[in-house]
Each structure stands twice: as structure tokens, then as C-alpha cells.
mmCIF file of C-alpha atoms and ligand atoms in Angstrom:
data_model
loop_
_atom_site.group_PDB
_atom_site.id
_atom_site.type_symbol
_atom_site.label_atom_id
_atom_site.label_comp_id
_atom_site.label_asym_id
_atom_site.label_seq_id
_atom_site.Cartn_x
_atom_site.Cartn_y
_atom_site.Cartn_z
ATOM 1 C CA MET O 1 70.844 30.589 -112.389
ATOM 2 C CA THR O 2 69.921 30.207 -108.755
ATOM 3 C CA LEU O 3 69.007 33.140 -106.600
ATOM 4 C CA GLU O 4 71.179 33.750 -103.629
ATOM 5 C CA LEU O 5 70.031 36.226 -101.077
ATOM 6 C CA THR O 6 73.075 38.076 -99.848
ATOM 7 C CA PRO O 7 73.062 38.659 -96.104
ATOM 8 C CA THR O 8 73.473 42.425 -96.433
ATOM 9 C CA PRO O 9 70.072 44.124 -96.524
ATOM 10 C CA LEU O 10 69.624 47.192 -98.715
ATOM 11 C CA PRO O 11 68.905 50.383 -96.819
ATOM 12 C CA THR O 12 65.193 50.821 -96.303
ATOM 13 C CA GLN O 13 63.395 53.785 -94.925
ATOM 14 C CA ALA O 14 59.915 54.589 -93.743
ATOM 15 C CA PRO O 15 59.665 58.374 -93.608
ATOM 16 C CA THR O 16 56.531 59.891 -92.142
ATOM 17 C CA ARG O 17 55.525 61.472 -95.488
ATOM 18 C CA PRO O 18 56.970 59.252 -98.191
ATOM 19 C CA GLY O 19 56.922 59.907 -101.908
ATOM 20 C CA HIS O 20 55.888 57.253 -104.359
ATOM 21 C CA GLY O 21 58.294 54.415 -104.842
ATOM 22 C CA ASP O 22 61.281 54.894 -102.594
ATOM 23 C CA ALA O 23 60.295 54.084 -99.013
ATOM 24 C CA PHE O 24 60.849 50.362 -99.393
ATOM 25 C CA THR O 25 59.796 48.029 -96.632
ATOM 26 C CA ASP O 26 62.224 45.590 -95.025
ATOM 27 C CA HIS O 27 61.401 42.292 -96.713
ATOM 28 C CA MET O 28 60.848 40.587 -100.022
ATOM 29 C CA VAL O 29 59.516 37.237 -101.122
ATOM 30 C CA THR O 30 61.148 35.303 -103.943
ATOM 31 C CA LEU O 31 60.138 32.202 -105.817
ATOM 32 C CA ALA O 32 61.984 30.596 -108.709
ATOM 33 C CA TRP O 33 60.715 28.606 -111.676
ATOM 34 C CA ASN O 34 62.342 26.132 -114.010
ATOM 35 C CA PRO O 35 60.811 23.399 -116.159
ATOM 36 C CA VAL O 36 62.125 20.575 -113.932
ATOM 37 C CA ASP O 37 61.131 21.837 -110.490
ATOM 38 C CA GLY O 38 58.268 24.152 -111.459
ATOM 39 C CA TRP O 39 57.823 26.849 -108.817
ATOM 40 C CA HIS O 40 60.407 26.189 -106.122
ATOM 41 C CA ASP O 41 62.866 27.726 -103.668
ATOM 42 C CA ARG O 42 60.404 30.032 -101.950
ATOM 43 C CA ARG O 43 62.138 32.519 -99.677
ATOM 44 C CA VAL O 44 61.012 35.280 -97.404
ATOM 45 C CA GLY O 45 63.911 37.443 -96.373
ATOM 46 C CA PRO O 46 65.389 40.915 -96.280
ATOM 47 C CA LEU O 47 65.091 43.168 -99.323
ATOM 48 C CA THR O 48 68.423 42.576 -101.034
ATOM 49 C CA ALA O 49 70.202 43.228 -104.304
ATOM 50 C CA LEU O 50 69.987 40.457 -106.871
ATOM 51 C CA PRO O 51 72.999 38.901 -108.549
ATOM 52 C CA LEU O 52 72.262 38.996 -112.284
ATOM 53 C CA HIS O 53 74.217 37.509 -115.137
ATOM 54 C CA PRO O 54 74.809 40.169 -117.813
ATOM 55 C CA ALA O 55 72.970 37.978 -120.343
ATOM 56 C CA THR O 56 69.818 37.712 -118.192
ATOM 57 C CA ILE O 57 67.067 37.375 -120.800
ATOM 58 C CA GLY O 58 64.670 39.699 -119.011
ATOM 59 C CA LEU O 59 67.146 42.563 -119.303
ATOM 60 C CA HIS O 60 67.603 42.090 -123.033
ATOM 61 C CA TYR O 61 64.229 40.989 -124.375
ATOM 62 C CA ALA O 62 61.860 42.473 -121.769
ATOM 63 C CA GLN O 63 60.288 39.233 -120.604
ATOM 64 C CA VAL O 64 59.224 41.132 -117.503
ATOM 65 C CA ILE O 65 55.762 41.555 -115.998
ATOM 66 C CA PHE O 66 54.592 43.240 -112.828
ATOM 67 C CA GLU O 67 51.572 44.143 -110.744
ATOM 68 C CA GLY O 68 50.552 46.876 -108.322
ATOM 69 C CA LEU O 69 48.177 46.543 -105.379
ATOM 70 C CA LYS O 70 47.769 48.057 -101.945
ATOM 71 C CA ALA O 71 47.320 47.174 -98.290
ATOM 72 C CA HIS O 72 45.370 49.638 -96.147
ATOM 73 C CA ARG O 73 45.025 50.117 -92.411
ATOM 74 C CA GLN O 74 41.414 49.392 -91.493
ATOM 75 C CA VAL O 75 39.341 51.461 -89.070
ATOM 76 C CA ASP O 76 39.529 48.578 -86.597
ATOM 77 C CA GLY O 77 43.355 48.696 -86.665
ATOM 78 C CA SER O 78 43.860 45.594 -88.782
ATOM 79 C CA VAL O 79 45.392 45.584 -92.259
ATOM 80 C CA ALA O 80 43.696 44.343 -95.435
ATOM 81 C CA VAL O 81 44.758 44.124 -99.078
ATOM 82 C CA PHE O 82 42.329 45.371 -101.712
ATOM 83 C CA ARG O 83 41.192 42.746 -104.269
ATOM 84 C CA PRO O 84 44.517 40.863 -104.575
ATOM 85 C CA ASP O 85 42.777 38.006 -106.386
ATOM 86 C CA ARG O 86 42.206 40.338 -109.351
ATOM 87 C CA ASN O 87 45.902 41.165 -109.529
ATOM 88 C CA ALA O 88 46.781 37.467 -109.253
ATOM 89 C CA THR O 89 44.517 36.715 -112.207
ATOM 90 C CA ARG O 90 45.843 39.620 -114.277
ATOM 91 C CA PHE O 91 49.419 38.542 -113.484
ATOM 92 C CA ARG O 92 48.637 35.170 -115.030
ATOM 93 C CA ALA O 93 47.213 36.848 -118.127
ATOM 94 C CA SER O 94 50.366 38.961 -118.443
ATOM 95 C CA ALA O 95 52.522 35.828 -118.105
ATOM 96 C CA ARG O 96 50.575 34.063 -120.867
ATOM 97 C CA ARG O 97 51.017 37.015 -123.212
ATOM 98 C CA LEU O 98 54.790 36.990 -122.671
ATOM 99 C CA GLU O 99 55.290 33.207 -122.906
ATOM 100 C CA MET O 100 56.114 33.021 -119.214
ATOM 101 C CA PRO O 101 54.956 30.405 -116.675
ATOM 102 C CA GLU O 102 51.739 31.319 -114.869
ATOM 103 C CA LEU O 103 52.072 31.749 -111.132
ATOM 104 C CA PRO O 104 49.142 29.986 -109.435
ATOM 105 C CA GLU O 105 46.861 32.430 -107.629
ATOM 106 C CA GLU O 106 47.416 30.736 -104.264
ATOM 107 C CA LEU O 107 51.196 31.291 -104.487
ATOM 108 C CA PHE O 108 50.663 34.943 -105.424
ATOM 109 C CA LEU O 109 48.322 35.407 -102.461
ATOM 110 C CA ALA O 110 50.642 33.533 -100.073
ATOM 111 C CA ALA O 111 53.473 35.920 -101.002
ATOM 112 C CA VAL O 112 51.177 38.886 -100.314
ATOM 113 C CA ASP O 113 50.200 37.393 -96.944
ATOM 114 C CA ASP O 114 53.853 36.884 -95.973
ATOM 115 C CA LEU O 115 55.098 40.330 -96.932
ATOM 116 C CA VAL O 116 52.154 42.300 -95.580
ATOM 117 C CA GLY O 117 52.202 40.155 -92.439
ATOM 118 C CA LEU O 118 55.855 40.979 -91.828
ATOM 119 C CA ASP O 119 55.999 44.657 -92.803
ATOM 120 C CA GLN O 120 52.593 46.031 -91.825
ATOM 121 C CA HIS O 121 53.994 47.649 -88.676
ATOM 122 C CA LEU O 122 55.483 50.283 -91.040
ATOM 123 C CA LEU O 123 51.977 51.445 -91.939
ATOM 124 C CA SER O 124 50.735 54.137 -89.589
ATOM 125 C CA ASP O 125 47.027 54.790 -89.191
ATOM 126 C CA ASP O 126 47.239 57.896 -91.417
ATOM 127 C CA PRO O 127 44.551 57.018 -93.985
ATOM 128 C CA ASP O 128 46.512 58.760 -96.765
ATOM 129 C CA LEU O 129 49.273 56.173 -96.435
ATOM 130 C CA SER O 130 49.238 52.618 -97.702
ATOM 131 C CA ILE O 131 51.626 49.787 -98.456
ATOM 132 C CA TYR O 132 52.045 49.503 -102.216
ATOM 133 C CA LEU O 133 52.916 45.947 -103.213
ATOM 134 C CA ARG O 134 54.962 45.316 -106.322
ATOM 135 C CA PRO O 135 54.931 41.740 -107.627
ATOM 136 C CA LEU O 136 57.447 41.228 -110.432
ATOM 137 C CA MET O 137 58.387 38.295 -112.610
ATOM 138 C CA PHE O 138 61.258 38.247 -115.041
ATOM 139 C CA ALA O 139 63.285 35.897 -117.203
ATOM 140 C CA THR O 140 66.516 34.958 -115.417
ATOM 141 C CA GLU O 141 68.195 32.519 -117.781
ATOM 142 C CA PRO O 142 71.530 33.819 -119.091
ATOM 143 C CA ASN O 143 71.235 33.336 -122.834
ATOM 144 C CA LEU O 144 71.103 35.703 -125.774
ATOM 145 C CA MET O 145 69.167 33.521 -128.198
ATOM 146 C CA LEU O 146 65.985 35.273 -129.200
ATOM 147 C CA ARG O 147 63.591 32.874 -127.451
ATOM 148 C CA PRO O 148 61.727 32.622 -124.147
ATOM 149 C CA SER O 149 63.777 32.002 -121.038
ATOM 150 C CA GLY O 150 63.804 28.590 -119.396
ATOM 151 C CA GLU O 151 64.073 30.088 -115.899
ATOM 152 C CA TYR O 152 62.158 32.794 -114.101
ATOM 153 C CA LEU O 153 62.127 34.622 -110.801
ATOM 154 C CA PHE O 154 58.993 35.932 -109.127
ATOM 155 C CA LEU O 155 59.491 38.491 -106.435
ATOM 156 C CA LEU O 156 57.313 40.615 -104.237
ATOM 157 C CA MET O 157 58.545 43.850 -102.722
ATOM 158 C CA ALA O 158 56.734 46.804 -101.200
ATOM 159 C CA PHE O 159 57.005 50.433 -100.243
ATOM 160 C CA VAL O 160 55.069 52.760 -98.010
ATOM 161 C CA ALA O 161 53.089 55.036 -100.347
ATOM 162 C CA GLY O 162 51.897 58.558 -99.754
ATOM 163 C CA GLY O 163 50.097 60.780 -102.221
ATOM 164 C CA PHE O 164 51.026 60.048 -105.834
ATOM 165 C CA PHE O 165 50.876 63.624 -107.205
ATOM 166 C CA GLY O 166 52.424 65.553 -104.337
ATOM 167 C CA THR O 167 51.001 66.469 -100.983
ATOM 168 C CA ASP O 168 47.325 66.994 -101.898
ATOM 169 C CA PRO O 169 46.238 63.571 -103.182
ATOM 170 C CA PHE O 170 43.085 65.069 -104.698
ATOM 171 C CA ALA O 171 44.488 68.122 -106.524
ATOM 172 C CA PRO O 172 43.240 68.284 -110.156
ATOM 173 C CA VAL O 173 45.862 67.664 -112.821
ATOM 174 C CA SER O 174 46.374 69.244 -116.234
ATOM 175 C CA VAL O 175 46.722 66.774 -119.075
ATOM 176 C CA LEU O 176 48.151 66.889 -122.586
ATOM 177 C CA VAL O 177 46.410 65.025 -125.383
ATOM 178 C CA GLY O 178 49.153 62.778 -126.757
ATOM 179 C CA ARG O 179 49.421 63.484 -130.476
ATOM 180 C CA THR O 180 52.965 62.258 -131.110
ATOM 181 C CA HIS O 181 53.296 58.843 -129.467
ATOM 182 C CA THR O 182 51.115 55.788 -128.903
ATOM 183 C CA ARG O 183 51.033 53.540 -125.856
ATOM 184 C CA ALA O 184 49.372 50.457 -127.297
ATOM 185 C CA VAL O 185 48.402 48.937 -130.626
ATOM 186 C CA PRO O 186 45.852 46.247 -131.562
ATOM 187 C CA GLY O 187 47.533 42.879 -131.144
ATOM 188 C CA GLY O 188 50.172 44.418 -128.885
ATOM 189 C CA THR O 189 50.520 44.313 -125.112
ATOM 190 C CA GLY O 190 48.435 47.299 -123.962
ATOM 191 C CA ASP O 191 46.046 45.072 -122.035
ATOM 192 C CA VAL O 192 48.735 43.429 -119.886
ATOM 193 C CA LYS O 193 51.135 44.824 -117.311
ATOM 194 C CA CYS O 194 54.482 44.153 -118.930
ATOM 195 C CA ALA O 195 57.526 46.310 -118.273
ATOM 196 C CA ALA O 196 58.028 47.006 -121.981
ATOM 197 C CA ASN O 197 54.857 49.150 -122.019
ATOM 198 C CA TYR O 198 56.247 51.772 -119.670
ATOM 199 C CA GLY O 199 59.761 52.824 -120.683
ATOM 200 C CA PRO O 200 58.530 53.967 -124.112
ATOM 201 C CA SER O 201 55.886 56.160 -122.463
ATOM 202 C CA PHE O 202 58.415 58.340 -120.643
ATOM 203 C CA VAL O 203 59.121 60.554 -123.653
ATOM 204 C CA ALA O 204 55.424 61.441 -123.950
ATOM 205 C CA GLN O 205 55.326 62.138 -120.218
ATOM 206 C CA ARG O 206 58.233 64.547 -120.648
ATOM 207 C CA LEU O 207 56.470 66.315 -123.522
ATOM 208 C CA ALA O 208 53.426 66.669 -121.281
ATOM 209 C CA ARG O 209 55.565 68.167 -118.530
ATOM 210 C CA GLU O 210 57.171 70.566 -120.993
ATOM 211 C CA ALA O 211 53.659 71.690 -121.983
ATOM 212 C CA GLY O 212 52.954 72.454 -118.316
ATOM 213 C CA CYS O 213 50.900 69.295 -117.752
ATOM 214 C CA GLN O 214 51.295 66.431 -115.297
ATOM 215 C CA GLN O 215 50.029 63.614 -117.498
ATOM 216 C CA VAL O 216 49.554 62.493 -121.078
ATOM 217 C CA VAL O 217 46.233 61.224 -122.452
ATOM 218 C CA TRP O 218 46.745 58.264 -124.762
ATOM 219 C CA LEU O 219 44.701 58.036 -127.941
ATOM 220 C CA ASP O 220 44.099 54.894 -129.968
ATOM 221 C CA ALA O 221 46.870 54.087 -132.424
ATOM 222 C CA LEU O 222 44.762 53.541 -135.563
ATOM 223 C CA GLU O 223 42.469 56.578 -135.812
ATOM 224 C CA ARG O 224 44.172 58.777 -133.241
ATOM 225 C CA ARG O 225 40.842 59.975 -131.926
ATOM 226 C CA TRP O 226 39.547 57.562 -129.271
ATOM 227 C CA ILE O 227 40.559 58.236 -125.684
ATOM 228 C CA GLU O 228 42.185 55.206 -124.093
ATOM 229 C CA GLU O 229 44.039 56.017 -120.870
ATOM 230 C CA MET O 230 45.907 58.712 -118.982
ATOM 231 C CA GLY O 231 49.498 57.900 -118.036
ATOM 232 C CA GLY O 232 49.258 54.560 -116.213
ATOM 233 C CA MET O 233 45.622 55.066 -115.271
ATOM 234 C CA ASN O 234 42.159 54.424 -116.655
ATOM 235 C CA MET O 235 39.814 57.339 -117.341
ATOM 236 C CA PHE O 236 36.243 58.210 -116.436
ATOM 237 C CA PHE O 237 33.853 60.911 -117.597
ATOM 238 C CA VAL O 238 30.746 62.253 -115.894
ATOM 239 C CA ARG O 239 28.056 63.201 -118.378
ATOM 240 C CA GLN O 240 24.763 64.929 -117.642
ATOM 241 C CA GLY O 241 21.964 62.637 -118.806
ATOM 242 C CA ALA O 242 18.209 63.166 -118.897
ATOM 243 C CA SER O 243 17.813 62.068 -115.285
ATOM 244 C CA GLY O 244 21.114 63.198 -113.760
ATOM 245 C CA PRO O 245 24.796 62.395 -113.975
ATOM 246 C CA GLU O 246 26.021 59.273 -115.757
ATOM 247 C CA VAL O 247 29.420 57.642 -115.359
ATOM 248 C CA VAL O 248 31.241 56.683 -118.547
ATOM 249 C CA THR O 249 34.582 54.947 -119.070
ATOM 250 C CA PRO O 250 36.298 53.926 -122.321
ATOM 251 C CA ALA O 251 35.449 50.371 -123.320
ATOM 252 C CA LEU O 252 38.153 47.687 -123.030
ATOM 253 C CA THR O 253 39.101 47.358 -126.683
ATOM 254 C CA GLY O 254 42.195 45.216 -126.101
ATOM 255 C CA THR O 255 44.559 48.198 -126.041
ATOM 256 C CA LEU O 256 43.506 49.363 -122.572
ATOM 257 C CA LEU O 257 44.767 47.930 -119.315
ATOM 258 C CA PRO O 258 41.783 46.439 -117.453
ATOM 259 C CA GLY O 259 42.266 48.227 -114.144
ATOM 260 C CA VAL O 260 41.075 46.815 -110.837
ATOM 261 C CA THR O 261 40.257 50.368 -109.739
ATOM 262 C CA ARG O 262 38.261 50.904 -112.956
ATOM 263 C CA ASP O 263 36.286 47.731 -112.327
ATOM 264 C CA SER O 264 35.724 48.655 -108.667
ATOM 265 C CA LEU O 265 34.502 52.156 -109.518
ATOM 266 C CA LEU O 266 32.045 50.793 -112.094
ATOM 267 C CA THR O 267 30.565 48.600 -109.351
ATOM 268 C CA LEU O 268 30.557 51.353 -106.724
ATOM 269 C CA ALA O 269 29.091 53.948 -109.124
ATOM 270 C CA ALA O 270 26.220 51.615 -109.986
ATOM 271 C CA GLY O 271 25.725 51.022 -106.260
ATOM 272 C CA LEU O 272 25.468 54.776 -105.705
ATOM 273 C CA GLY O 273 22.708 54.889 -108.326
ATOM 274 C CA TYR O 274 24.617 56.353 -111.269
ATOM 275 C CA PRO O 275 23.947 54.803 -114.663
ATOM 276 C CA VAL O 276 27.315 53.437 -115.863
ATOM 277 C CA SER O 277 28.477 52.661 -119.369
ATOM 278 C CA GLU O 278 31.619 51.482 -121.137
ATOM 279 C CA GLU O 279 31.862 53.076 -124.551
ATOM 280 C CA ARG O 280 34.286 54.738 -126.938
ATOM 281 C CA VAL O 281 34.774 58.446 -126.256
ATOM 282 C CA SER O 282 36.560 60.578 -128.858
ATOM 283 C CA VAL O 283 38.743 63.515 -127.996
ATOM 284 C CA ASP O 284 36.478 65.765 -130.125
ATOM 285 C CA GLN O 285 33.463 64.628 -128.116
ATOM 286 C CA TRP O 286 35.374 65.201 -124.885
ATOM 287 C CA ARG O 287 36.157 68.768 -125.877
ATOM 288 C CA GLU O 288 32.748 69.638 -127.339
ATOM 289 C CA GLU O 289 30.813 68.147 -124.450
ATOM 290 C CA SER O 290 33.099 69.727 -121.853
ATOM 291 C CA LEU O 291 32.494 73.115 -123.485
ATOM 292 C CA SER O 292 28.731 72.561 -123.833
ATOM 293 C CA GLY O 293 28.451 71.437 -120.212
ATOM 294 C CA ARG O 294 27.349 67.889 -121.013
ATOM 295 C CA ILE O 295 30.594 66.409 -119.690
ATOM 296 C CA THR O 296 31.041 68.012 -116.281
ATOM 297 C CA GLU O 297 33.819 65.898 -114.774
ATOM 298 C CA THR O 298 36.767 63.791 -115.859
ATOM 299 C CA PHE O 299 39.061 61.765 -113.680
ATOM 300 C CA ALA O 300 41.706 59.067 -113.890
ATOM 301 C CA CYS O 301 42.011 56.091 -111.590
ATOM 302 C CA GLY O 302 44.478 53.425 -110.614
ATOM 303 C CA THR O 303 45.919 51.714 -107.577
ATOM 304 C CA ALA O 304 48.779 54.183 -107.155
ATOM 305 C CA ALA O 305 46.908 57.499 -107.461
ATOM 306 C CA VAL O 306 43.420 56.192 -106.534
ATOM 307 C CA VAL O 307 41.146 58.845 -108.134
ATOM 308 C CA THR O 308 42.741 61.894 -109.746
ATOM 309 C CA PRO O 309 40.509 64.696 -111.059
ATOM 310 C CA VAL O 310 41.393 66.285 -114.395
ATOM 311 C CA GLY O 311 41.077 70.067 -114.280
ATOM 312 C CA ARG O 312 42.393 71.198 -117.630
ATOM 313 C CA VAL O 313 43.132 69.616 -121.001
ATOM 314 C CA HIS O 314 45.769 70.869 -123.434
ATOM 315 C CA ASP O 315 45.703 69.967 -127.104
ATOM 316 C CA THR O 316 47.695 71.238 -130.061
ATOM 317 C CA ASP O 317 45.137 73.975 -130.799
ATOM 318 C CA GLY O 318 44.394 75.252 -127.317
ATOM 319 C CA HIS O 319 43.097 74.100 -123.989
ATOM 320 C CA TRP O 320 39.811 73.711 -122.149
ATOM 321 C CA LEU O 321 38.610 73.360 -118.585
ATOM 322 C CA ILE O 322 36.663 70.417 -117.183
ATOM 323 C CA GLY O 323 33.786 71.907 -115.212
ATOM 324 C CA ASN O 324 35.334 74.836 -113.395
ATOM 325 C CA GLY O 325 38.669 73.057 -113.007
ATOM 326 C CA THR O 326 38.041 71.790 -109.470
ATOM 327 C CA PRO O 327 37.097 68.237 -108.356
ATOM 328 C CA GLY O 328 33.442 67.599 -109.226
ATOM 329 C CA PRO O 329 30.795 66.092 -106.922
ATOM 330 C CA VAL O 330 30.609 62.696 -108.634
ATOM 331 C CA THR O 331 34.403 62.342 -108.710
ATOM 332 C CA THR O 332 34.484 63.256 -105.019
ATOM 333 C CA ALA O 333 31.680 60.822 -104.138
ATOM 334 C CA LEU O 334 33.272 57.948 -106.062
ATOM 335 C CA ARG O 335 36.671 58.523 -104.536
ATOM 336 C CA LYS O 336 35.124 58.567 -101.062
ATOM 337 C CA ALA O 337 33.149 55.389 -101.770
ATOM 338 C CA LEU O 338 36.319 53.604 -102.906
ATOM 339 C CA VAL O 339 38.539 54.830 -100.071
ATOM 340 C CA ASP O 340 35.840 54.045 -97.490
ATOM 341 C CA VAL O 341 35.617 50.469 -98.749
ATOM 342 C CA GLN O 342 39.407 50.102 -98.862
ATOM 343 C CA HIS O 343 39.693 51.195 -95.230
ATOM 344 C CA GLY O 344 36.743 49.171 -93.938
ATOM 345 C CA ARG O 345 34.687 52.274 -93.183
ATOM 346 C CA THR O 346 31.788 50.949 -95.253
ATOM 347 C CA PRO O 347 31.067 47.290 -96.004
ATOM 348 C CA ALA O 348 33.032 45.973 -98.966
ATOM 349 C CA PRO O 349 31.410 43.842 -101.652
ATOM 350 C CA GLU O 350 32.033 40.152 -101.025
ATOM 351 C CA GLY O 351 35.698 39.180 -101.442
ATOM 352 C CA TRP O 352 37.129 42.676 -101.967
ATOM 353 C CA LEU O 353 39.228 42.803 -98.787
ATOM 354 C CA ARG O 354 41.830 40.224 -97.765
ATOM 355 C CA PRO O 355 42.582 40.712 -94.062
ATOM 356 C CA ILE O 356 46.192 39.924 -93.184
ATOM 357 C CA PRO O 357 47.237 39.432 -89.569
ATOM 358 C CA PRO O 358 50.700 40.581 -88.452
ATOM 359 C CA ARG O 359 53.488 38.007 -88.280
HETATM 360 C C1 PLP B 1 48.167 49.454 -113.697
HETATM 361 C C2 PLP B 1 47.566 50.290 -114.765
HETATM 362 C C3 PLP B 1 46.277 50.854 -114.645
HETATM 363 C C4 PLP B 1 45.468 50.783 -113.382
HETATM 364 O O1 PLP B 1 45.172 49.498 -112.975
HETATM 365 P P1 PLP B 1 44.744 49.236 -111.475
HETATM 366 O O2 PLP B 1 44.534 47.769 -111.423
HETATM 367 O O3 PLP B 1 43.516 50.009 -111.232
HETATM 368 O O4 PLP B 1 45.871 49.713 -110.623
HETATM 369 C C5 PLP B 1 45.758 51.528 -115.730
HETATM 370 N N1 PLP B 1 46.464 51.691 -116.856
HETATM 371 C C6 PLP B 1 47.706 51.199 -117.004
HETATM 372 C C7 PLP B 1 48.430 51.412 -118.288
HETATM 373 C C8 PLP B 1 48.291 50.494 -115.960
HETATM 374 O O5 PLP B 1 49.531 50.013 -116.103
#
């Protein structure tokens, strides 16, 4: 199947205070793959609908992977993308896990350069706004045999992103400990960004909402006691150690998504002088140490929502507060350190910002 870009662009919009995921920018980049030509037919054009055969393998067997990364307006007026090389590498890992062709990093980065170059004028200098980039790759061959596709389409689209959880991007959320559903299992796909991980999580998100919470906390599938992630974000805890606060995040056991934000915060926290550790944290420990005052802060992090403080935790037998339910000092300091680096307000570690000139 070849991709044809129809000449009619889809409606796009760039409202002054967009939500998350609907204020699409004007363009998209597409690149096709087949075993004869490899990656070929690179196009940069208007964001358009795709013609899809009803037997498109990606629709039936979920050979679909994606990424999420952001471009930020810098204090000097330029625009830079945060650590896109990490997303390019993770995209390749996702492709390997799903028997899909790996997109070379330089093609991934060239697509980012093209789209951000073309659409960056939609990004105002409001530091709460960003351009969220969504790379996607899916199986396009029309065939219903249960086997990998022989053809794929990579595409990159974008939207202007505002705050993820409503108007105050730093309002603490209430979370429900997920006791009924699991996100990831050993040997499964929890450590890659494939589409099939997300649809099945919606029911747990609805249960969380019905319990008055904004997010679900995922526990490990085997023992149902180790904290893994929160929604589509990684988690952090601040624990009071002998010589001050320590920053703790669940270890990457193979069922957690290795977040770029997680990795960045580990680096920045160490740079701010906090001892950091990656270890298993049980939900019992979380509750007991929150109540005893040893754990004083909890937050989630990811590209979309940046750093989101957790204020209250609901479990089947009651709920507890984290600290006094408001954003803690370490959470606030880490969020500021990250946002300052993303916007060029403080020097970024080598290679973290990819400046992209306008086209
Ligand atoms: C994308 C994602 C994250 C966050 O990763 P970042 O690279 O920081 O955006 C965390 N958990 C899950 C399940 C994710 O899909």
C-alpha cells in the first residue's frame, strides 16, 4: 500500500489555551518502509487523513508503536527539542520488540527538525505551552494472516500542548492504587511504547475517576505489591534520610517504561545534591512511611505532564495524604530544575537540547 497525501488538509487549530491532544499543528512528516526499498518516500506536507485498507495489519494485530517528546521556546526566543535522541533510541527498542523495522536515529531526528522547523511559529513564548511531538509507526500491509507486516508507515505529527491536568499544571492529584488490573507483565511489553499497552489501561483509569481520583497507580503483576508507575508516568518518592531528603524511584524491572523525564530527573536531582536511588518500593511501605513522615513527597513524571505532585492516595481500605497534600519542596525544586533546563534558563547537560531553526 502506498501512502497518498490527499490535498485537503484536516482542520487544525492553535487556541491560546489548548488542552492536551487536540490543537494539532499544520504539518506532518511521513516515511514508508518495505523490504525492497527500505525507508523511502519521505514527505513533509499538510496534516491529512490517511487512506487505510480495512485489513491494515496495524489495526488488527496492534503492530503500532509511538513516542512523545516536546519542543520548548527558549529564553532567547529560539526553539529546542528536549533529548530527542533518547526517544529515537527508545523508538528503535519498541520496533525490535514488535518485529518492526528500526528507524535509524538520523531519520527520526530529521523528521523532528522538519516538523518543528515548519510549525514552531504556533508556539507562543508562554512557558506553560510547548509543542508535543508524536512519532508513530504502524503496520500498513493489508493482510489478515497472523504474522508481521511487510510494509510500515512512520509518521510524525504534533500539537500545541498546555497543562496536562487542567489549568494549574502543578496541582496535586489524587491517585487510586490499582488492585483490579495490571498494566505490564514480565516478558510482556511494559518497557516499550506500543499502542497495545494503553487501550487496556482505560478501564482502570475510569475506576480511578469513579473513586474520585485522577490517576491509577500500577502495581507489579506477580505479587501485586510493588509500585511500578502512575497512569502513563514514572513515579518518584522523597524520603527523609539521615542527612536530609533522598530521591527514590522504582527500579526498571522490565515492566516499567524507561522514561526520559525519569532519567533526566535522576541526573538533575543528583546535581542538586540529593542522594538518588532506584529500588523497589511496596505499596505497604509507601503508606507506612507516608504516615510516619519518612516519605514526605511523591510525584509522577513524564513528557506530557512534566512533574505532577501526588496529594492523596486511595486504596481499598482507606486513604492517606502525602505530606500535607500540597506540592513539597523537593518536588517543586526538581520541577523547576527540569523546566529551567528545557527552556534554556539554566545550562543543560551536554546534548540535552536540540536547537531547531525555523523553516
Ligand atoms: C511515555 C511513558 C512514560 C514517560 O516517559 P517520558 O519519556 O518521560 O515521557 C512513563 N510511563 C509510561 C507507561 C509511558 O508510556
